[in-house]
PDB file of C-alpha atoms in Angstrom:
ATOM      1  CA  UNK A1342      80.258  55.165 100.415  1.00 60.00           C
ATOM      2  CA  UNK A1343      80.839  57.149  97.216  1.00 64.00           C
ATOM      3  CA  UNK A1344      77.855  59.383  98.014  1.00 66.00           C
ATOM      4  CA  UNK A1345      79.289  60.077 101.460  1.00 63.00           C
ATOM      5  CA  UNK A1346      82.633  61.091  99.976  1.00 66.00           C
ATOM      6  CA  UNK A1347      80.980  63.447  97.510  1.00 67.00           C
ATOM      7  CA  UNK A1348      78.958  65.017 100.297  1.00 65.00           C
ATOM      8  CA  UNK A1349      82.110  65.501 102.393  1.00 60.00           C
ATOM      9  CA  UNK A1350      83.976  66.995  99.431  1.00 62.00           C
ATOM     10  CA  UNK A1351      81.107  69.400  98.757  1.00 65.00           C
ATOM     11  CA  UNK A1352      81.042  70.479 102.395  1.00 64.00           C
ATOM     12  CA  UNK A1353      84.788  71.079 102.430  1.00 58.00           C
ATOM     13  CA  UNK A1354      84.672  73.065  99.183  1.00 59.00           C
ATOM     14  CA  UNK A1355      81.967  75.257 100.705  1.00 63.00           C
ATOM     15  CA  UNK A1356      84.108  75.820 103.808  1.00 62.00           C
ATOM     16  CA  UNK A1357      87.081  76.647 101.602  1.00 58.00           C
ATOM     17  CA  UNK A1358      85.071  79.199  99.631  1.00 63.00           C
ATOM     18  CA  UNK A1359      83.715  80.775 102.814  1.00 67.00           C
ATOM     19  CA  UNK A1360      87.213  81.092 104.272  1.00 66.00           C
ATOM     20  CA  UNK A1361      88.684  82.653 101.136  1.00 78.00           C
ATOM     21  CA  UNK A1362      85.745  84.957 100.384  1.00 86.00           C
ATOM     22  CA  UNK A1363      85.563  86.222 103.966  1.00 90.00           C
ATOM     23  CA  UNK A1364      89.255  87.116 104.032  1.00 93.00           C
ATOM     24  CA  UNK A1365      89.164  88.815 100.640  1.00 94.00           C
ATOM     25  CA  UNK A1366      86.050  90.779 101.508  1.00 95.00           C
ATOM     26  CA  UNK A1367      87.694  91.889 104.751  1.00 95.00           C
ATOM     27  CA  UNK A1368      90.714  93.210 102.838  1.00 96.00           C
ATOM     28  CA  UNK A1369      88.436  94.884 100.284  1.00 96.00           C
ATOM     29  CA  UNK A1370      86.353  96.528 103.014  1.00 96.00           C
ATOM     30  CA  UNK A1371      89.313  97.583 105.144  1.00 96.00           C
ATOM     31  CA  UNK A1372      91.203  99.228 102.288  1.00 95.00           C
ATOM     32  CA  UNK A1373      88.075 100.966 101.017  1.00 95.00           C
ATOM     33  CA  UNK A1374      87.356 102.467 104.429  1.00 95.00           C
ATOM     34  CA  UNK A1375      91.008 103.442 104.869  1.00 94.00           C
ATOM     35  CA  UNK A1376      91.037 105.380 101.607  1.00 92.00           C
ATOM     36  CA  UNK A1377      87.617 106.946 102.168  1.00 94.00           C
ATOM     37  CA  UNK A1378      88.400 108.343 105.621  1.00 93.00           C
ATOM     38  CA  UNK A1379      92.105 109.005 105.098  1.00 89.00           C
ATOM     39  CA  UNK A1380      91.840 110.786 101.774  1.00 88.00           C
ATOM     40  CA  UNK A1381      88.674 112.532 102.939  1.00 88.00           C
ATOM     41  CA  UNK A1382      90.607 114.100 105.805  1.00 87.00           C
ATOM     42  CA  UNK A1383      93.082 115.674 103.373  1.00 83.00           C
ATOM     43  CA  UNK A1384      90.534 117.469 101.163  1.00 85.00           C
ATOM     44  CA  UNK A1385      90.833 121.264 101.158  1.00 80.00           C
ATOM     45  CA  UNK A1386      87.544 122.693 102.405  1.00 80.00           C
ATOM     46  CA  UNK A1387      87.657 126.517 102.068  1.00 73.00           C
ATOM     47  CA  UNK A1388      86.593 127.241 105.641  1.00 74.00           C
ATOM     48  CA  UNK A1389      88.693 124.519 107.268  1.00 73.00           C
ATOM     49  CA  UNK A1390      91.934 123.618 105.524  1.00 76.00           C
ATOM     50  CA  UNK A1391      93.344 120.339 106.861  1.00 78.00           C
ATOM     51  CA  UNK A1392      96.414 120.409 109.073  1.00 84.00           C
ATOM     52  CA  UNK A1393      99.143 117.769 109.140  1.00 85.00           C
ATOM     53  CA  UNK A1394      98.061 116.838 112.667  1.00 88.00           C
ATOM     54  CA  UNK A1395      94.422 116.438 111.633  1.00 88.00           C
ATOM     55  CA  UNK A1396      95.344 114.171 108.730  1.00 87.00           C
ATOM     56  CA  UNK A1397      97.686 112.078 110.869  1.00 89.00           C
ATOM     57  CA  UNK A1398      95.074 111.634 113.607  1.00 92.00           C
ATOM     58  CA  UNK A1399      92.441 110.640 111.062  1.00 91.00           C
ATOM     59  CA  UNK A1400      94.709 108.012 109.522  1.00 91.00           C
ATOM     60  CA  UNK A1401      95.562 106.826 113.054  1.00 93.00           C
ATOM     61  CA  UNK A1402      91.927 106.380 114.064  1.00 95.00           C
ATOM     62  CA  UNK A1403      90.894 104.916 110.699  1.00 94.00           C
ATOM     63  CA  UNK A1404      93.692 102.363 110.846  1.00 94.00           C
ATOM     64  CA  UNK A1405      92.904 101.356 114.426  1.00 95.00           C
ATOM     65  CA  UNK A1406      89.227 100.976 113.531  1.00 95.00           C
ATOM     66  CA  UNK A1407      89.697  98.802 110.465  1.00 95.00           C
ATOM     67  CA  UNK A1408      92.377  96.630 112.086  1.00 94.00           C
ATOM     68  CA  UNK A1409      90.086  95.986 115.039  1.00 94.00           C
ATOM     69  CA  UNK A1410      87.218  95.105 112.703  1.00 93.00           C
ATOM     70  CA  UNK A1411      89.018  92.891 110.194  1.00 92.00           C
ATOM     71  CA  UNK A1412      92.168  91.408 111.722  1.00 89.00           C
ATOM     72  CA  UNK A1413      90.426  88.206 112.795  1.00 89.00           C
ATOM     73  CA  UNK A1414      88.956  87.751 109.330  1.00 91.00           C
ATOM     74  CA  UNK A1415      92.009  88.364 107.163  1.00 90.00           C
ATOM     75  CA  UNK A1416      94.851  89.598 109.333  1.00 89.00           C
ATOM     76  CA  UNK A1417      94.024  93.202 108.320  1.00 90.00           C
ATOM     77  CA  UNK A1418      96.930  93.705 105.937  1.00 93.00           C
ATOM     78  CA  UNK A1419      95.118  96.646 104.276  1.00 93.00           C
ATOM     79  CA  UNK A1420      98.271  97.434 102.315  1.00 92.00           C
ATOM     80  CA  UNK A1421     100.090  95.605  99.486  1.00 94.00           C
ATOM     81  CA  UNK A1422     103.395  96.408 101.194  1.00 94.00           C
ATOM     82  CA  UNK A1423     102.339  94.542 104.344  1.00 95.00           C
ATOM     83  CA  UNK A1424     101.158  91.571 102.285  1.00 96.00           C
ATOM     84  CA  UNK A1425     104.496  91.497 100.451  1.00 96.00           C
ATOM     85  CA  UNK A1426     106.343  91.604 103.778  1.00 96.00           C
ATOM     86  CA  UNK A1427     104.461  88.550 105.031  1.00 95.00           C
ATOM     87  CA  UNK A1428     105.093  86.762 101.760  1.00 95.00           C
ATOM     88  CA  UNK A1429     108.841  87.401 102.068  1.00 95.00           C
ATOM     89  CA  UNK A1430     108.708  86.231 105.681  1.00 93.00           C
ATOM     90  CA  UNK A1431     107.105  82.910 104.658  1.00 92.00           C
ATOM     91  CA  UNK A1432     103.931  83.656 106.573  1.00 91.00           C
ATOM     92  CA  UNK A1433     101.483  83.656 103.687  1.00 91.00           C
ATOM     93  CA  UNK A1434     101.221  81.724 100.425  1.00 91.00           C
ATOM     94  CA  UNK A1435     101.780  83.318  97.029  1.00 92.00           C
ATOM     95  CA  UNK A1436      98.236  82.639  95.740  1.00 90.00           C
ATOM     96  CA  UNK A1437      96.741  84.205  98.856  1.00 92.00           C
ATOM     97  CA  UNK A1438      99.071  87.196  98.652  1.00 94.00           C
ATOM     98  CA  UNK A1439      98.074  87.862  95.036  1.00 94.00           C
ATOM     99  CA  UNK A1440      94.390  87.604  95.949  1.00 93.00           C
ATOM    100  CA  UNK A1441      94.888  89.959  98.909  1.00 95.00           C
ATOM    101  CA  UNK A1442      96.580  92.617  96.754  1.00 95.00           C
ATOM    102  CA  UNK A1443      93.811  92.380  94.159  1.00 95.00           C
ATOM    103  CA  UNK A1444      91.180  92.820  96.896  1.00 96.00           C
ATOM    104  CA  UNK A1445      93.094  95.772  98.372  1.00 96.00           C
ATOM    105  CA  UNK A1446      93.388  97.559  95.040  1.00 95.00           C
ATOM    106  CA  UNK A1447      89.714  96.977  94.324  1.00 96.00           C
ATOM    107  CA  UNK A1448      88.774  98.272  97.774  1.00 96.00           C
ATOM    108  CA  UNK A1449      90.953 101.359  97.369  1.00 93.00           C
ATOM    109  CA  UNK A1450      89.343 102.083  94.010  1.00 94.00           C
ATOM    110  CA  UNK A1451      85.814 101.736  95.368  1.00 96.00           C
ATOM    111  CA  UNK A1452      86.648 103.828  98.455  1.00 94.00           C
ATOM    112  CA  UNK A1453      88.044 106.615  96.282  1.00 91.00           C
ATOM    113  CA  UNK A1454      85.088 106.407  93.895  1.00 93.00           C
ATOM    114  CA  UNK A1455      82.630 106.654  96.780  1.00 94.00           C
ATOM    115  CA  UNK A1456      84.452 109.664  98.194  1.00 91.00           C
ATOM    116  CA  UNK A1457      84.517 111.258  94.755  1.00 90.00           C
ATOM    117  CA  UNK A1458      80.783 110.795  94.433  1.00 90.00           C
ATOM    118  CA  UNK A1459      79.833 112.394  97.745  1.00 89.00           C
ATOM    119  CA  UNK A1460      82.234 115.371  97.716  1.00 88.00           C
ATOM    120  CA  UNK A1461      81.181 118.621  95.980  1.00 86.00           C
ATOM    121  CA  UNK A1462      82.947 119.212  92.672  1.00 82.00           C
ATOM    122  CA  UNK A1463      84.609 122.432  93.804  1.00 77.00           C
ATOM    123  CA  UNK A1464      86.156 120.634  96.785  1.00 81.00           C
ATOM    124  CA  UNK A1465      87.206 117.289  95.326  1.00 75.00           C
ATOM    125  CA  UNK A1466      89.686 118.744  92.764  1.00 73.00           C
ATOM    126  CA  UNK A1467      92.296 115.949  92.417  1.00 69.00           C
ATOM    127  CA  UNK A1468      90.810 114.074  95.382  1.00 74.00           C
ATOM    128  CA  UNK A1469      93.846 114.495  97.597  1.00 66.00           C
ATOM    129  CA  UNK A1470      96.343 112.940  95.185  1.00 69.00           C
ATOM    130  CA  UNK A1471      99.821 113.493  96.560  1.00 68.00           C
ATOM    131  CA  UNK A1472     102.604 115.081  94.558  1.00 66.00           C
ATOM    132  CA  UNK A1473     106.262 115.498  95.378  1.00 69.00           C
ATOM    133  CA  UNK A1474     107.247 119.053  96.303  1.00 69.00           C
ATOM    134  CA  UNK A1475     109.418 120.880  93.789  1.00 71.00           C
ATOM    135  CA  UNK A1476     112.208 121.068  96.356  1.00 75.00           C
ATOM    136  CA  UNK A1477     112.159 117.279  96.898  1.00 75.00           C
ATOM    137  CA  UNK A1478     113.736 114.950  94.363  1.00 80.00           C
ATOM    138  CA  UNK A1479     112.177 111.652  93.351  1.00 79.00           C
ATOM    139  CA  UNK A1480     115.049 109.832  95.046  1.00 83.00           C
ATOM    140  CA  UNK A1481     114.468 111.674  98.308  1.00 84.00           C
ATOM    141  CA  UNK A1482     110.746 110.945  98.189  1.00 82.00           C
ATOM    142  CA  UNK A1483     111.354 107.246  97.545  1.00 85.00           C
ATOM    143  CA  UNK A1484     113.843 107.141 100.421  1.00 89.00           C
ATOM    144  CA  UNK A1485     111.310 108.708 102.800  1.00 87.00           C
ATOM    145  CA  UNK A1486     108.633 106.256 101.664  1.00 88.00           C
ATOM    146  CA  UNK A1487     111.065 103.404 102.246  1.00 92.00           C
ATOM    147  CA  UNK A1488     111.833 104.449 105.816  1.00 93.00           C
ATOM    148  CA  UNK A1489     108.207 105.175 106.707  1.00 92.00           C
ATOM    149  CA  UNK A1490     107.018 101.824 105.384  1.00 93.00           C
ATOM    150  CA  UNK A1491     109.909 100.018 107.044  1.00 95.00           C
ATOM    151  CA  UNK A1492     108.889 101.302 110.483  1.00 95.00           C
ATOM    152  CA  UNK A1493     105.237 100.474 109.803  1.00 95.00           C
ATOM    153  CA  UNK A1494     105.944  96.885 108.766  1.00 96.00           C
ATOM    154  CA  UNK A1495     108.308  96.335 111.697  1.00 96.00           C
ATOM    155  CA  UNK A1496     105.537  97.559 114.005  1.00 95.00           C
ATOM    156  CA  UNK A1497     102.979  95.283 112.332  1.00 94.00           C
ATOM    157  CA  UNK A1498     105.244  92.258 112.770  1.00 94.00           C
ATOM    158  CA  UNK A1499     106.043  93.066 116.394  1.00 93.00           C
ATOM    159  CA  UNK A1500     102.450  93.764 117.396  1.00 92.00           C
ATOM    160  CA  UNK A1501     101.056  90.605 115.781  1.00 90.00           C
ATOM    161  CA  UNK A1502     103.835  88.139 116.652  1.00 89.00           C
ATOM    162  CA  UNK A1503     102.382  85.628 119.117  1.00 83.00           C
ATOM    163  CA  UNK A1504     105.850  85.191 120.654  1.00 83.00           C
ATOM    164  CA  UNK A1505     105.809  88.690 122.104  1.00 80.00           C
ATOM    165  CA  UNK A1506     102.341  90.229 121.733  1.00 73.00           C
ATOM    166  CA  UNK A1507      98.791  89.386 122.791  1.00 76.00           C
ATOM    167  CA  UNK A1508      95.442  91.004 122.127  1.00 80.00           C
ATOM    168  CA  UNK A1509      94.449  93.317 119.306  1.00 84.00           C
ATOM    169  CA  UNK A1510      97.245  95.226 117.514  1.00 91.00           C
ATOM    170  CA  UNK A1511      94.865  97.994 116.441  1.00 93.00           C
ATOM    171  CA  UNK A1512      96.143 100.824 118.639  1.00 92.00           C
ATOM    172  CA  UNK A1513      99.815 100.071 118.029  1.00 92.00           C
ATOM    173  CA  UNK A1514      99.513  99.866 114.255  1.00 94.00           C
ATOM    174  CA  UNK A1515      97.358 102.993 114.229  1.00 94.00           C
ATOM    175  CA  UNK A1516     100.056 104.873 116.130  1.00 94.00           C
ATOM    176  CA  UNK A1517     102.687 103.698 113.661  1.00 94.00           C
ATOM    177  CA  UNK A1518     100.617 104.994 110.744  1.00 92.00           C
ATOM    178  CA  UNK A1519     100.196 108.352 112.527  1.00 92.00           C
ATOM    179  CA  UNK A1520     103.950 108.664 113.046  1.00 90.00           C
ATOM    180  CA  UNK A1521     104.535 108.062 109.351  1.00 88.00           C
ATOM    181  CA  UNK A1522     101.986 110.655 108.291  1.00 86.00           C
ATOM    182  CA  UNK A1523     103.307 113.288 110.694  1.00 86.00           C
ATOM    183  CA  UNK A1524     106.625 113.053 108.858  1.00 82.00           C
ATOM    184  CA  UNK A1525     105.650 112.523 105.248  1.00 74.00           C
ATOM    185  CA  UNK A1526     101.978 113.369 104.767  1.00 63.00           C
ATOM    186  CA  UNK A1527     102.528 116.253 102.382  1.00 54.00           C
ATOM    187  CA  UNK A1528     104.602 114.346  99.870  1.00 48.00           C
ATOM    188  CA  UNK A1529     104.529 110.689 100.849  1.00 48.00           C
ATOM    189  CA  UNK A1530     101.158 108.998 101.354  1.00 50.00           C
ATOM    190  CA  UNK A1531     102.488 105.769 102.891  1.00 50.00           C
ATOM    191  CA  UNK A1532      99.968 103.689 100.937  1.00 51.00           C
ATOM    192  CA  UNK A1533     101.447 102.322  97.678  1.00 51.00           C
ATOM    193  CA  UNK A1534      98.254 102.444  95.549  1.00 47.00           C
ATOM    194  CA  UNK A1535      97.996 106.202  96.075  1.00 49.00           C
ATOM    195  CA  UNK A1536     101.241 107.265  94.400  1.00 64.00           C
ATOM    196  CA  UNK A1537     104.470 105.338  95.027  1.00 72.00           C
ATOM    197  CA  UNK A1538     105.372 101.678  94.711  1.00 84.00           C
ATOM    198  CA  UNK A1539     109.153 101.385  94.727  1.00 87.00           C
ATOM    199  CA  UNK A1540     109.827 103.010  98.122  1.00 88.00           C
ATOM    200  CA  UNK A1541     107.065 101.296 100.140  1.00 90.00           C
ATOM    201  CA  UNK A1542     107.602  97.836  98.641  1.00 93.00           C
ATOM    202  CA  UNK A1543     111.362  98.033  99.109  1.00 93.00           C
ATOM    203  CA  UNK A1544     110.878  99.195 102.689  1.00 94.00           C
ATOM    204  CA  UNK A1545     108.457  96.337 103.305  1.00 96.00           C
ATOM    205  CA  UNK A1546     110.926  93.734 102.016  1.00 96.00           C
ATOM    206  CA  UNK A1547     113.760  95.176 104.117  1.00 97.00           C
ATOM    207  CA  UNK A1548     111.553  95.230 107.223  1.00 96.00           C
ATOM    208  CA  UNK A1549     110.562  91.610 106.677  1.00 96.00           C
ATOM    209  CA  UNK A1550     114.181  90.547 106.271  1.00 96.00           C
ATOM    210  CA  UNK A1551     115.240  92.492 109.367  1.00 96.00           C
ATOM    211  CA  UNK A1552     112.460  91.134 111.565  1.00 95.00           C
ATOM    212  CA  UNK A1553     112.315  87.535 110.358  1.00 93.00           C
ATOM    213  CA  UNK A1554     115.994  86.893 109.739  1.00 93.00           C
ATOM    214  CA  UNK A1555     117.845  89.191 112.184  1.00 94.00           C
ATOM    215  CA  UNK A1556     115.688  90.321 115.117  1.00 94.00           C
ATOM    216  CA  UNK A1557     113.459  87.253 115.507  1.00 92.00           C
ATOM    217  CA  UNK A1558     114.682  84.511 113.148  1.00 90.00           C
ATOM    218  CA  UNK A1559     112.857  81.192 112.871  1.00 83.00           C
ATOM    219  CA  UNK A1560     114.073  77.709 111.977  1.00 83.00           C
ATOM    220  CA  UNK A1561     112.294  77.139 108.678  1.00 86.00           C
ATOM    221  CA  UNK A1562     114.342  75.378 106.018  1.00 86.00           C
ATOM    222  CA  UNK A1563     114.358  76.410 102.366  1.00 88.00           C
ATOM    223  CA  UNK A1564     112.116  73.464 101.512  1.00 89.00           C
ATOM    224  CA  UNK A1565     109.649  74.468 104.199  1.00 88.00           C
ATOM    225  CA  UNK A1566     109.600  78.069 102.973  1.00 89.00           C
ATOM    226  CA  UNK A1567     108.918  76.897  99.430  1.00 90.00           C
ATOM    227  CA  UNK A1568     106.083  74.692 100.698  1.00 88.00           C
ATOM    228  CA  UNK A1569     104.504  77.668 102.483  1.00 87.00           C
ATOM    229  CA  UNK A1570     105.020  79.868  99.433  1.00 88.00           C
ATOM    230  CA  UNK A1571     103.118  77.457  97.201  1.00 85.00           C
ATOM    231  CA  UNK A1572     100.430  76.807  99.808  1.00 80.00           C
ATOM    232  CA  UNK A1573     101.258  73.127 100.369  1.00 78.00           C
ATOM    233  CA  UNK A1574     102.213  73.441 104.046  1.00 69.00           C
ATOM    234  CA  UNK A1575     100.778  75.028 107.172  1.00 61.00           C
ATOM    235  CA  UNK A1576     102.842  77.782 108.790  1.00 63.00           C
ATOM    236  CA  UNK A1577     102.341  76.582 112.380  1.00 56.00           C
ATOM    237  CA  UNK A1578     103.129  72.939 111.578  1.00 58.00           C
ATOM    238  CA  UNK A1579     106.347  73.983 109.872  1.00 61.00           C
ATOM    239  CA  UNK A1580     107.363  76.093 112.846  1.00 59.00           C
ATOM    240  CA  UNK A1581     106.306  73.463 115.371  1.00 53.00           C
ATOM    241  CA  UNK A1582     104.522  76.037 117.518  1.00 47.00           C
ATOM    242  CA  UNK A1583     101.116  76.416 119.073  1.00 43.00           C
ATOM    243  CA  UNK A1584      98.581  77.678 116.515  1.00 40.00           C
ATOM    244  CA  UNK A1585      98.272  81.433 116.607  1.00 43.00           C
ATOM    245  CA  UNK A1586      95.035  83.169 117.407  1.00 41.00           C
ATOM    246  CA  UNK A1587      92.599  83.412 114.559  1.00 40.00           C
ATOM    247  CA  UNK A1588      93.133  86.464 112.434  1.00 42.00           C
ATOM    248  CA  UNK A1589      96.820  86.980 113.243  1.00 44.00           C
ATOM    249  CA  UNK A1590      98.913  88.321 110.406  1.00 45.00           C
ATOM    250  CA  UNK A1591     100.391  84.826 110.053  1.00 42.00           C
ATOM    251  CA  UNK A1592      97.347  84.007 107.928  1.00 45.00           C
ATOM    252  CA  UNK A1593      95.285  81.422 109.734  1.00 45.00           C
ATOM    253  CA  UNK A1594      93.129  81.265 106.620  1.00 46.00           C
ATOM    254  CA  UNK A1595      95.980  79.605 104.726  1.00 47.00           C
ATOM    255  CA  UNK A1596      96.098  76.819 107.324  1.00 43.00           C
ATOM    256  CA  UNK A1597      92.416  76.127 107.057  1.00 42.00           C
ATOM    257  CA  UNK A1598      92.503  76.138 103.274  1.00 42.00           C
ATOM    258  CA  UNK A1599      95.404  73.699 103.255  1.00 41.00           C
ATOM    259  CA  UNK A1600      93.754  71.292 105.669  1.00 39.00           C
ATOM    260  CA  UNK A1601      90.513  71.442 103.711  1.00 36.00           C
ATOM    261  CA  UNK A1602      92.270  70.714 100.442  1.00 38.00           C
ATOM    262  CA  UNK A1603      94.172  67.793 101.933  1.00 34.00           C
ATOM    263  CA  UNK A1604      91.017  66.182 103.292  1.00 31.00           C
ATOM    264  CA  UNK A1605      89.116  66.770 100.045  1.00 31.00           C
TER     265      UNK A1605
END
């Protein structure tokens, strides 16, 4: 009997590790590809200087591609601001959110390093690092980042909410990223690890509050939200709804991890 319990516990630990490692690798891969293709599109080749439209389209297509590839593995957050928004909305646990952000930052670093290694020295320069124009104040830049990230996070919520959307959100989220870059690509990169943190993270929190508490509020109690935050409750069981499709931004991986831990 004891041997059977140990075997079951070992099996469940293996499943837990596979679930966590798959999701983290997906976030690592997605963010690395996003940075590689997005930043690569903004490099200043002498014979073909990038246009705002070219950069926006590249970010659009790159986002749609990586969301399609990874959203069933991790929810395709690809952005610390999106992860923070889901944490504020009680749709992901704090430990998982921290792990996601770490994987995203690592992926962004590797993606930038790979791009740096394959681009000629006379072209790479500062590798597309964004700077605020002299005519734009820091406050104005932060405000633009806030608004751009707010619209992105609202779009992510709306396109992944099982109450009003079905199928892959890749095209919709890609379009939202393109809209943001068409407005702020020259001074506001829309991805916090590249330059700004305050504007994007504030915009993400505001978007989460607007969507989850004003536009489409749920019935979670404070105790239930705390249980989700600490990873001791499943999101769908708290909400009393049908389980969402695997890979939705509501973090199906958290549910599996919780059930595994309870059984173990």
